[in-house]
GROMACS .gro file of N, CA and C in nm:
model
  540
    1MET      N    1  11.443  12.208   7.163
    1MET     CA    2  11.304  12.168   7.176
    1MET      C    3  11.230  12.185   7.043
    2LYS      N    4  11.268  12.291   6.967
    2LYS     CA    5  11.203  12.314   6.837
    2LYS      C    6  11.216  12.192   6.746
    3GLU      N    7  11.335  12.133   6.748
    3GLU     CA    8  11.363  12.016   6.664
    3GLU      C    9  11.273  11.899   6.704
    4THR      N   10  11.258  11.878   6.834
    4THR     CA   11  11.173  11.769   6.885
    4THR      C   12  11.028  11.792   6.842
    5ILE      N   13  10.982  11.916   6.850
    5ILE     CA   14  10.844  11.949   6.811
    5ILE      C   15  10.827  11.923   6.661
    6GLU      N   16  10.926  11.961   6.581
    6GLU     CA   17  10.918  11.937   6.437
    6GLU      C   18  10.911  11.787   6.406
    7LYS      N   19  10.991  11.708   6.480
    7LYS     CA   20  10.988  11.563   6.460
    7LYS      C   21  10.851  11.507   6.502
    8ALA      N   22  10.794  11.562   6.609
    8ALA     CA   23  10.661  11.518   6.653
    8ALA      C   24  10.557  11.552   6.547
    9LYS      N   25  10.570  11.670   6.488
    9LYS     CA   26  10.478  11.709   6.380
    9LYS      C   27  10.488  11.613   6.262
   10ALA      N   28  10.608  11.557   6.242
   10ALA     CA   29  10.630  11.462   6.133
   10ALA      C   30  10.584  11.320   6.171
   11GLY      N   31  10.536  11.304   6.296
   11GLY     CA   32  10.482  11.175   6.337
   11GLY      C   33  10.575  11.086   6.417
   12SER      N   34  10.687  11.139   6.464
   12SER     CA   35  10.782  11.058   6.539
   12SER      C   36  10.730  11.025   6.679
   13GLN      N   37  10.715  10.895   6.707
   13GLN     CA   38  10.670  10.850   6.839
   13GLN      C   39  10.776  10.881   6.945
   14ILE      N   40  10.903  10.874   6.907
   14ILE     CA   41  11.011  10.903   7.001
   14ILE      C   42  11.005  11.051   7.042
   15ALA      N   43  10.977  11.138   6.946
   15ALA     CA   44  10.965  11.281   6.977
   15ALA      C   45  10.847  11.305   7.071
   16PHE      N   46  10.733  11.237   7.045
   16PHE     CA   47  10.617  11.248   7.135
   16PHE      C   48  10.657  11.205   7.276
   17SER      N   49  10.728  11.095   7.284
   17SER     CA   50  10.772  11.042   7.413
   17SER      C   51  10.861  11.143   7.484
   18ASN      N   52  10.952  11.208   7.410
   18ASN     CA   53  11.040  11.309   7.469
   18ASN      C   54  10.960  11.428   7.521
   19LEU      N   55  10.861  11.472   7.444
   19LEU     CA   56  10.776  11.584   7.488
   19LEU      C   57  10.698  11.546   7.613
   20LEU      N   58  10.647  11.423   7.615
   20LEU     CA   59  10.574  11.373   7.732
   20LEU      C   60  10.665  11.375   7.855
   21ASP      N   61  10.787  11.323   7.840
   21ASP     CA   62  10.883  11.320   7.951
   21ASP      C   63  10.915  11.461   8.000
   22THR      N   64  10.935  11.552   7.905
   22THR     CA   65  10.977  11.688   7.937
   22THR      C   66  10.869  11.765   8.012
   23TYR      N   67  10.743  11.750   7.970
   23TYR     CA   68  10.638  11.837   8.021
   23TYR      C   69  10.536  11.770   8.114
   24TRP      N   70  10.542  11.637   8.129
   24TRP     CA   71  10.441  11.566   8.210
   24TRP      C   72  10.428  11.626   8.350
   25ASN      N   73  10.539  11.637   8.422
   25ASN     CA   74  10.534  11.681   8.562
   25ASN      C   75  10.479  11.823   8.575
   26GLU      N   76  10.513  11.911   8.480
   26GLU     CA   77  10.464  12.048   8.487
   26GLU      C   78  10.314  12.055   8.462
   27VAL      N   79  10.265  11.982   8.362
   27VAL     CA   80  10.122  11.982   8.332
   27VAL      C   81  10.045  11.916   8.447
   28TYR      N   82  10.098  11.803   8.496
   28TYR     CA   83  10.034  11.733   8.607
   28TYR      C   84  10.029  11.824   8.731
   29GLY      N   85  10.140  11.891   8.763
   29GLY     CA   86  10.145  11.982   8.878
   29GLY      C   87  10.047  12.097   8.862
   30PHE      N   88  10.039  12.151   8.742
   30PHE     CA   89   9.944  12.258   8.710
   30PHE      C   90   9.801  12.213   8.739
   31GLN      N   91   9.768  12.091   8.696
   31GLN     CA   92   9.632  12.039   8.717
   31GLN      C   93   9.608  11.999   8.862
   32LEU      N   94   9.710  11.952   8.930
   32LEU     CA   95   9.694  11.914   9.071
   32LEU      C   96   9.656  12.036   9.154
   33VAL      N   97   9.718  12.150   9.124
   33VAL     CA   98   9.684  12.275   9.193
   33VAL      C   99   9.539  12.315   9.161
   34ARG      N  100   9.499  12.299   9.035
   34ARG     CA  101   9.364  12.339   8.993
   34ARG      C  102   9.256  12.246   9.047
   35THR      N  103   9.280  12.114   9.038
   35THR     CA  104   9.175  12.017   9.072
   35THR      C  105   9.179  11.973   9.218
   36LYS      N  106   9.298  11.981   9.278
   36LYS     CA  107   9.320  11.930   9.415
   36LYS      C  108   9.280  11.783   9.427
   37ASN      N  109   9.296  11.709   9.316
   37ASN     CA  110   9.258  11.568   9.311
   37ASN      C  111   9.355  11.496   9.218
   38GLU      N  112   9.430  11.398   9.271
   38GLU     CA  113   9.533  11.329   9.192
   38GLU      C  114   9.475  11.259   9.069
   39ASN      N  115   9.360  11.191   9.085
   39ASN     CA  116   9.302  11.119   8.973
   39ASN      C  117   9.257  11.213   8.862
   40ASP      N  118   9.188  11.323   8.899
   40ASP     CA  119   9.146  11.420   8.798
   40ASP      C  120   9.267  11.482   8.731
   41ALA      N  121   9.369  11.516   8.810
   41ALA     CA  122   9.490  11.578   8.754
   41ALA      C  123   9.555  11.484   8.653
   42GLU      N  124   9.564  11.355   8.688
   42GLU     CA  125   9.626  11.259   8.598
   42GLU      C  126   9.541  11.239   8.472
   43ASP      N  127   9.410  11.226   8.488
   43ASP     CA  128   9.321  11.210   8.371
   43ASP      C  129   9.331  11.330   8.277
   44ILE      N  130   9.328  11.450   8.334
   44ILE     CA  131   9.335  11.570   8.250
   44ILE      C  132   9.472  11.580   8.183
   45THR      N  133   9.577  11.540   8.253
   45THR     CA  134   9.711  11.543   8.194
   45THR      C  135   9.719  11.447   8.076
   46ILE      N  136   9.665  11.327   8.092
   46ILE     CA  137   9.661  11.230   7.981
   46ILE      C  138   9.584  11.289   7.864
   47GLN      N  139   9.468  11.347   7.892
   47GLN     CA  140   9.387  11.407   7.785
   47GLN      C  141   9.460  11.524   7.719
   48THR      N  142   9.535  11.600   7.800
   48THR     CA  143   9.610  11.714   7.747
   48THR      C  144   9.711  11.668   7.642
   49PHE      N  145   9.789  11.566   7.677
   49PHE     CA  146   9.889  11.516   7.581
   49PHE      C  147   9.822  11.448   7.462
   50SER      N  148   9.714  11.379   7.486
   50SER     CA  149   9.640  11.316   7.377
   50SER      C  150   9.594  11.422   7.276
   51LYS      N  151   9.534  11.528   7.327
   51LYS     CA  152   9.485  11.635   7.240
   51LYS      C  153   9.602  11.708   7.173
   52ALA      N  154   9.708  11.732   7.249
   52ALA     CA  155   9.825  11.801   7.193
   52ALA      C  156   9.886  11.719   7.079
   53PHE      N  157   9.897  11.587   7.098
   53PHE     CA  158   9.954  11.503   6.993
   53PHE      C  159   9.862  11.498   6.871
   54ASP      N  160   9.733  11.501   6.898
   54ASP     CA  161   9.634  11.499   6.791
   54ASP      C  162   9.638  11.629   6.710
   55LYS      N  163   9.667  11.739   6.777
   55LYS     CA  164   9.663  11.872   6.714
   55LYS      C  165   9.801  11.935   6.697
   56ILE      N  166   9.906  11.855   6.708
   56ILE     CA  167  10.043  11.907   6.706
   56ILE      C  168  10.071  11.990   6.580
   57HIS      N  169  10.010  11.953   6.468
   57HIS     CA  170  10.032  12.027   6.343
   57HIS      C  171   9.983  12.172   6.352
   58SER      N  172   9.891  12.199   6.446
   58SER     CA  173   9.837  12.335   6.459
   58SER      C  174   9.917  12.421   6.558
   59TYR      N  175  10.018  12.361   6.622
   59TYR     CA  176  10.100  12.437   6.717
   59TYR      C  177  10.178  12.545   6.643
   60ASP      N  178  10.172  12.668   6.694
   60ASP     CA  179  10.242  12.782   6.637
   60ASP      C  180  10.363  12.813   6.725
   61ASP      N  181  10.484  12.799   6.669
   61ASP     CA  182  10.604  12.816   6.750
   61ASP      C  183  10.635  12.962   6.788
   62ALA      N  184  10.541  13.051   6.755
   62ALA     CA  185  10.553  13.189   6.805
   62ALA      C  186  10.524  13.191   6.955
   63TYR      N  187  10.461  13.086   7.004
   63TYR     CA  188  10.427  13.073   7.146
   63TYR      C  189  10.512  12.964   7.210
   64GLU      N  190  10.529  12.971   7.340
   64GLU     CA  191  10.599  12.865   7.414
   64GLU      C  192  10.517  12.737   7.406
   65PHE      N  193  10.582  12.624   7.386
   65PHE     CA  194  10.513  12.496   7.380
   65PHE      C  195  10.441  12.468   7.511
   66LYS      N  196  10.508  12.499   7.624
   66LYS     CA  197  10.449  12.477   7.756
   66LYS      C  198  10.321  12.559   7.773
   67THR      N  199  10.322  12.682   7.725
   67THR     CA  200  10.203  12.768   7.733
   67THR      C  201  10.088  12.707   7.654
   68TRP      N  202  10.121  12.654   7.536
   68TRP     CA  203  10.020  12.590   7.452
   68TRP      C  204   9.960  12.469   7.524
   69LEU      N  205  10.047  12.387   7.585
   69LEU     CA  206   9.999  12.271   7.662
   69LEU      C  207   9.911  12.314   7.778
   70PHE      N  208   9.954  12.417   7.853
   70PHE     CA  209   9.876  12.464   7.967
   70PHE      C  210   9.739  12.516   7.923
   71THR      N  211   9.733  12.580   7.807
   71THR     CA  212   9.605  12.630   7.755
   71THR      C  213   9.512  12.513   7.724
   72ILE      N  214   9.564  12.411   7.659
   72ILE     CA  215   9.485  12.290   7.631
   72ILE      C  216   9.437  12.230   7.762
   73SER      N  217   9.527  12.218   7.857
   73SER     CA  218   9.497  12.158   7.987
   73SER      C  219   9.390  12.236   8.062
   74LYS      N  220   9.405  12.369   8.063
   74LYS     CA  221   9.308  12.456   8.132
   74LYS      C  222   9.170  12.438   8.069
   75ASN      N  223   9.164  12.435   7.936
   75ASN     CA  224   9.036  12.419   7.867
   75ASN      C  225   8.971  12.284   7.898
   76LEU      N  226   9.053  12.179   7.905
   76LEU     CA  227   9.000  12.047   7.940
   76LEU      C  228   8.944  12.047   8.082
   77HIS      N  229   9.009  12.116   8.174
   77HIS     CA  230   8.961  12.125   8.312
   77HIS      C  231   8.827  12.201   8.316
   78VAL      N  232   8.819  12.311   8.242
   78VAL     CA  233   8.693  12.387   8.235
   78VAL      C  234   8.582  12.299   8.179
   79ASP      N  235   8.613  12.223   8.075
   79ASP     CA  236   8.514  12.131   8.017
   79ASP      C  237   8.467  12.029   8.120
   80LEU      N  238   8.561  11.975   8.199
   80LEU     CA  239   8.528  11.877   8.302
   80LEU      C  240   8.433  11.937   8.405
   81ILE      N  241   8.462  12.058   8.448
   81ILE     CA  242   8.376  12.126   8.546
   81ILE      C  243   8.236  12.146   8.488
   82ARG      N  244   8.228  12.189   8.363
   82ARG     CA  245   8.098  12.209   8.297
   82ARG      C  246   8.019  12.078   8.291
   83LYS      N  247   8.089  11.970   8.252
   83LYS     CA  248   8.021  11.840   8.243
   83LYS      C  249   7.968  11.798   8.379
   84ARG      N  250   8.048  11.819   8.482
   84ARG     CA  251   8.004  11.780   8.617
   84ARG      C  252   7.887  11.864   8.664
   85LYS      N  253   7.889  11.993   8.631
   85LYS     CA  254   7.780  12.082   8.671
   85LYS      C  255   7.650  12.039   8.604
   86LYS      N  256   7.661  11.996   8.481
   86LYS     CA  257   7.542  11.950   8.409
   86LYS      C  258   7.500  11.811   8.454
   87ASN      N  259   7.589  11.747   8.532
   87ASN     CA  260   7.564  11.613   8.582
   87ASN      C  261   7.534  11.513   8.469
   88VAL      N  262   7.609  11.530   8.361
   88VAL     CA  263   7.593  11.441   8.245
   88VAL      C  264   7.695  11.330   8.258
   89LEU      N  265   7.655  11.210   8.225
   89LEU     CA  266   7.750  11.099   8.226
   89LEU      C  267   7.862  11.129   8.128
   90GLN      N  268   7.984  11.107   8.175
   90GLN     CA  269   8.099  11.132   8.088
   90GLN      C  270   8.125  11.010   8.000
   91HIS      N  271   8.133  11.037   7.872
   91HIS     CA  272   8.177  10.932   7.780
   91HIS      C  273   8.238  11.000   7.659
   92ASN      N  274   8.329  10.931   7.597
   92ASN     CA  275   8.399  10.989   7.483
   92ASN      C  276   8.310  10.988   7.360
   93SER      N  277   8.325  11.093   7.281
   93SER     CA  278   8.250  11.102   7.157
   93SER      C  279   8.307  11.002   7.056
   94PRO      N  280   8.225  10.964   6.959
   94PRO     CA  281   8.274  10.867   6.859
   94PRO      C  282   8.364  10.931   6.753
   95ARG      N  283   8.425  11.046   6.784
   95ARG     CA  284   8.507  11.116   6.685
   95ARG      C  285   8.626  11.035   6.639
   96ASN      N  286   8.665  10.937   6.718
   96ASN     CA  287   8.784  10.860   6.683
   96ASN      C  288   8.755  10.743   6.589
   97GLN      N  289   8.631  10.731   6.544
   97GLN     CA  290   8.601  10.620   6.455
   97GLN      C  291   8.666  10.635   6.319
   98ASP      N  292   8.708  10.759   6.289
   98ASP     CA  293   8.777  10.784   6.162
   98ASP      C  294   8.926  10.758   6.174
   99VAL      N  295   8.972  10.733   6.295
   99VAL     CA  296   9.115  10.712   6.317
   99VAL      C  297   9.161  10.588   6.242
  100ILE      N  298   9.274  10.600   6.179
  100ILE     CA  299   9.331  10.485   6.106
  100ILE      C  300   9.357  10.373   6.204
  101LYS      N  301   9.309  10.253   6.172
  101LYS     CA  302   9.319  10.141   6.265
  101LYS      C  303   9.461  10.088   6.278
  102GLU      N  304   9.537  10.096   6.172
  102GLU     CA  305   9.673  10.045   6.177
  102GLU      C  306   9.767  10.154   6.227
  103VAL      N  307   9.828  10.134   6.340
  103VAL     CA  308   9.921  10.232   6.395
  103VAL      C  309  10.058  10.166   6.403
  104LEU      N  310  10.157  10.234   6.347
  104LEU     CA  311  10.292  10.179   6.353
  104LEU      C  312  10.345  10.189   6.494
  105ASP      N  313  10.396  10.079   6.545
  105ASP     CA  314  10.454  10.080   6.679
  105ASP      C  315  10.595  10.136   6.670
  106ASP      N  316  10.633  10.215   6.770
  106ASP     CA  317  10.768  10.270   6.770
  106ASP      C  318  10.868  10.160   6.803
  107ALA      N  319  10.992  10.185   6.766
  107ALA     CA  320  11.099  10.089   6.793
  107ALA      C  321  11.110  10.067   6.943
  108PRO      N  322  11.158   9.950   6.985
  108PRO     CA  323  11.170   9.925   7.130
  108PRO      C  324  11.253  10.034   7.197
  109SER      N  325  11.199  10.086   7.305
  109SER     CA  326  11.268  10.191   7.379
  109SER      C  327  11.352  10.128   7.489
  110ALA      N  328  11.426  10.213   7.560
  110ALA     CA  329  11.505  10.165   7.673
  110ALA      C  330  11.413  10.100   7.776
  111GLU      N  331  11.293  10.160   7.793
  111GLU     CA  332  11.196  10.103   7.888
  111GLU      C  333  11.151   9.964   7.843
  112ASP      N  334  11.124   9.951   7.712
  112ASP     CA  335  11.082   9.820   7.659
  112ASP      C  336  11.190   9.715   7.688
  113GLN      N  337  11.316   9.753   7.665
  113GLN     CA  338  11.427   9.661   7.686
  113GLN      C  339  11.436   9.619   7.832
  114LEU      N  340  11.423   9.715   7.923
  114LEU     CA  341  11.429   9.688   8.066
  114LEU      C  342  11.315   9.596   8.108
  115ILE      N  343  11.196   9.624   8.056
  115ILE     CA  344  11.078   9.544   8.089
  115ILE      C  345  11.095   9.401   8.038
  116THR      N  346  11.147   9.388   7.915
  116THR     CA  347  11.168   9.257   7.854
  116THR      C  348  11.266   9.171   7.934
  117GLU      N  349  11.368   9.235   7.991
  117GLU     CA  350  11.472   9.161   8.063
  117GLU      C  351  11.426   9.108   8.199
  118GLN      N  352  11.316   9.155   8.249
  118GLN     CA  353  11.266   9.108   8.379
  118GLN      C  354  11.206   8.968   8.364
  119ASN      N  355  11.223   8.883   8.467
  119ASN     CA  356  11.154   8.756   8.458
  119ASN      C  357  11.007   8.780   8.490
  120LEU      N  358  10.922   8.691   8.444
  120LEU     CA  359  10.777   8.714   8.449
  120LEU      C  360  10.724   8.736   8.590
  121ALA      N  361  10.764   8.655   8.686
  121ALA     CA  362  10.713   8.670   8.824
  121ALA      C  363  10.751   8.806   8.880
  122SER      N  364  10.875   8.845   8.858
  122SER     CA  365  10.924   8.974   8.906
  122SER      C  366  10.849   9.087   8.835
  123LEU      N  367  10.833   9.073   8.705
  123LEU     CA  368  10.764   9.175   8.626
  123LEU      C  369  10.620   9.192   8.673
  124LEU      N  370  10.550   9.082   8.696
  124LEU     CA  371  10.411   9.089   8.742
  124LEU      C  372  10.401   9.160   8.877
  125SER      N  373  10.495   9.133   8.965
  125SER     CA  374  10.491   9.200   9.096
  125SER      C  375  10.515   9.350   9.081
  126HIS      N  376  10.600   9.389   8.987
  126HIS     CA  377  10.624   9.532   8.960
  126HIS      C  378  10.500   9.596   8.899
  127ILE      N  379  10.436   9.527   8.806
  127ILE     CA  380  10.317   9.580   8.740
  127ILE      C  381  10.206   9.607   8.842
  128LYS      N  382  10.197   9.520   8.943
  128LYS     CA  383  10.093   9.538   9.046
  128LYS      C  384  10.112   9.666   9.127
  129LYS      N  385  10.231   9.727   9.119
  129LYS     CA  386  10.256   9.853   9.190
  129LYS      C  387  10.204   9.974   9.113
  130LEU      N  388  10.167   9.954   8.987
  130LEU     CA  389  10.113  10.063   8.906
  130LEU      C  390   9.966  10.087   8.941
  131LYS      N  391   9.917  10.206   8.909
  131LYS     CA  392   9.774  10.234   8.927
  131LYS      C  393   9.694  10.142   8.834
  132PRO      N  394   9.570  10.106   8.874
  132PRO     CA  395   9.492  10.010   8.796
  132PRO      C  396   9.480  10.042   8.647
  133HIS      N  397   9.459  10.169   8.610
  133HIS     CA  398   9.442  10.198   8.467
  133HIS      C  399   9.573  10.178   8.389
  134TYR      N  400   9.687  10.191   8.455
  134TYR     CA  401   9.814  10.161   8.389
  134TYR      C  402   9.835  10.010   8.381
  135GLN      N  403   9.798   9.938   8.486
  135GLN     CA  404   9.805   9.791   8.483
  135GLN      C  405   9.723   9.738   8.365
  136GLU      N  406   9.606   9.796   8.347
  136GLU     CA  407   9.515   9.749   8.243
  136GLU      C  408   9.575   9.767   8.103
  137VAL      N  409   9.630   9.885   8.074
  137VAL     CA  410   9.685   9.905   7.939
  137VAL      C  411   9.810   9.820   7.916
  138ILE      N  412   9.892   9.801   8.019
  138ILE     CA  413  10.009   9.713   8.007
  138ILE      C  414   9.964   9.570   7.977
  139ASN      N  415   9.863   9.524   8.049
  139ASN     CA  416   9.809   9.390   8.028
  139ASN      C  417   9.755   9.374   7.885
  140LEU      N  418   9.674   9.470   7.841
  140LEU     CA  419   9.615   9.461   7.706
  140LEU      C  420   9.722   9.467   7.597
  141ARG      N  421   9.822   9.551   7.616
  141ARG     CA  422   9.924   9.571   7.513
  141ARG      C  423  10.026   9.458   7.509
  142TYR      N  424  10.078   9.419   7.626
  142TYR     CA  425  10.191   9.328   7.628
  142TYR      C  426  10.157   9.183   7.659
  143PHE      N  427  10.047   9.159   7.728
  143PHE     CA  428  10.011   9.021   7.759
  143PHE      C  429   9.903   8.969   7.663
  144ARG      N  430   9.807   9.056   7.629
  144ARG     CA  431   9.706   9.016   7.532
  144ARG      C  432   9.746   9.056   7.390
  145GLU      N  433   9.854   9.135   7.380
  145GLU     CA  434   9.913   9.177   7.252
  145GLU      C  435   9.814   9.244   7.158
  146LEU      N  436   9.731   9.332   7.214
  146LEU     CA  437   9.635   9.406   7.132
  146LEU      C  438   9.702   9.529   7.070
  147SER      N  439   9.652   9.570   6.955
  147SER     CA  440   9.701   9.692   6.891
  147SER      C  441   9.646   9.813   6.967
  148TYR      N  442   9.702   9.929   6.941
  148TYR     CA  443   9.650  10.052   7.004
  148TYR      C  444   9.502  10.068   6.971
  149ALA      N  445   9.468  10.043   6.845
  149ALA     CA  446   9.329  10.060   6.801
  149ALA      C  447   9.235   9.964   6.876
  150ALA      N  448   9.278   9.839   6.894
  150ALA     CA  449   9.195   9.741   6.964
  150ALA      C  450   9.179   9.778   7.112
  151ILE      N  451   9.286   9.830   7.173
  151ILE     CA  452   9.277   9.873   7.313
  151ILE      C  453   9.182   9.992   7.324
  152ALA      N  454   9.194  10.087   7.231
  152ALA     CA  455   9.106  10.205   7.231
  152ALA      C  456   8.961  10.162   7.221
  153GLU      N  457   8.935  10.063   7.136
  153GLU     CA  458   8.799  10.012   7.119
  153GLU      C  459   8.751   9.943   7.247
  154GLU      N  460   8.835   9.857   7.303
  154GLU     CA  461   8.798   9.783   7.424
  154GLU      C  462   8.769   9.875   7.542
  155LEU      N  463   8.850   9.980   7.556
  155LEU     CA  464   8.834  10.071   7.670
  155LEU      C  465   8.744  10.190   7.637
  156ASP      N  466   8.700  10.199   7.513
  156ASP     CA  467   8.614  10.308   7.466
  156ASP      C  468   8.678  10.444   7.496
  157GLU      N  469   8.803  10.455   7.455
  157GLU     CA  470   8.879  10.579   7.473
  157GLU      C  471   8.945  10.616   7.341
  158PRO      N  472   8.975  10.743   7.321
  158PRO     CA  473   9.046  10.783   7.199
  158PRO      C  474   9.183  10.715   7.192
  159ILE      N  475   9.226  10.683   7.072
  159ILE     CA  476   9.351  10.612   7.051
  159ILE      C  477   9.471  10.689   7.108
  160ASN      N  478   9.469  10.821   7.097
  160ASN     CA  479   9.582  10.898   7.151
  160ASN      C  480   9.589  10.890   7.303
  161ASN      N  481   9.474  10.880   7.371
  161ASN     CA  482   9.475  10.859   7.517
  161ASN      C  483   9.548  10.729   7.548
  162ILE      N  484   9.520  10.625   7.469
  162ILE     CA  485   9.582  10.494   7.490
  162ILE      C  486   9.733  10.504   7.471
  163LYS      N  487   9.776  10.572   7.365
  163LYS     CA  488   9.920  10.587   7.340
  163LYS      C  489   9.987  10.656   7.457
  164VAL      N  490   9.925  10.763   7.508
  164VAL     CA  491   9.983  10.838   7.620
  164VAL      C  492   9.988  10.750   7.745
  165LYS      N  493   9.879  10.677   7.771
  165LYS     CA  494   9.876  10.590   7.890
  165LYS      C  495   9.985  10.483   7.883
  166ILE      N  496  10.003  10.424   7.766
  166ILE     CA  497  10.105  10.319   7.751
  166ILE      C  498  10.244  10.379   7.767
  167LEU      N  499  10.269  10.494   7.705
  167LEU     CA  500  10.399  10.560   7.722
  167LEU      C  501  10.426  10.586   7.870
  168ARG      N  502  10.327  10.642   7.938
  168ARG     CA  503  10.343  10.676   8.080
  168ARG      C  504  10.360  10.550   8.165
  169ALA      N  505  10.280  10.447   8.137
  169ALA     CA  506  10.289  10.321   8.213
  169ALA      C  507  10.428  10.259   8.197
  170LYS      N  508  10.483  10.261   8.075
  170LYS     CA  509  10.616  10.204   8.052
  170LYS      C  510  10.722  10.282   8.130
  171LYS      N  511  10.711  10.414   8.130
  171LYS     CA  512  10.808  10.497   8.203
  171LYS      C  513  10.801  10.465   8.353
  172LEU      N  514  10.679  10.459   8.408
  172LEU     CA  515  10.662  10.433   8.550
  172LEU      C  516  10.713  10.293   8.586
  173LEU      N  517  10.682  10.196   8.501
  173LEU     CA  518  10.725  10.058   8.525
  173LEU      C  519  10.877  10.049   8.522
  174ALA      N  520  10.940  10.117   8.426
  174ALA     CA  521  11.086  10.116   8.417
  174ALA      C  522  11.148  10.178   8.544
  175GLU      N  523  11.085  10.285   8.594
  175GLU     CA  524  11.136  10.348   8.718
  175GLU      C  525  11.124  10.252   8.837
  176ILE      N  526  11.014  10.179   8.844
  176ILE     CA  527  10.993  10.081   8.953
  176ILE      C  528  11.100   9.972   8.943
  177ILE      N  529  11.124   9.922   8.822
  177ILE     CA  530  11.222   9.815   8.801
  177ILE      C  531  11.363   9.864   8.839
  178LYS      N  532  11.397   9.984   8.795
  178LYS     CA  533  11.531  10.038   8.823
  178LYS      C  534  11.554  10.057   8.972
  179SER      N  535  11.447  10.089   9.046
  179SER     CA  536  11.463  10.118   9.190
  179SER      C  537  11.474   9.990   9.274
  180HIS      N  538  11.460   9.873   9.211
  180HIS     CA  539  11.470   9.748   9.286
  180HIS      C  540  11.598   9.674   9.254
   0.00000   0.00000   0.00000
């Protein structure tokens, strides 16, 4: 795992994807117990990985990676509760305006290959089985062919949230395709 974290620190999208695969269910389960709400748990999990990928260089390997993720996740949940208590409309800060607009796309993954091999009618029916926010990012990325930066702008979300959503949507779509 140390090697994967080091590769992620160096900017490897494949390493990020591996970390997402390894820890998604644990972070999601952790949040599901805390929030007792699937949508909140999923949103916080996406934000957790987004923040973790954004701050990966600050990770100290003296601690367990999972513990670090859970701490980020717990803090995001506390922030959500505070925002709701204040009854303030939730919207993302413009902190991502400094984000570099050009993002290198990772090499086609096994999921990309599987998705590509599906005929369009079959693929569209599989996509409809995804949750709406995953359908939306798949549509923007693969049918409208927008860059991560353009999708982030269109959805008014941080670019790392978009990357995590697309990674997760591809994994879920590949699982749906494989099961048919």
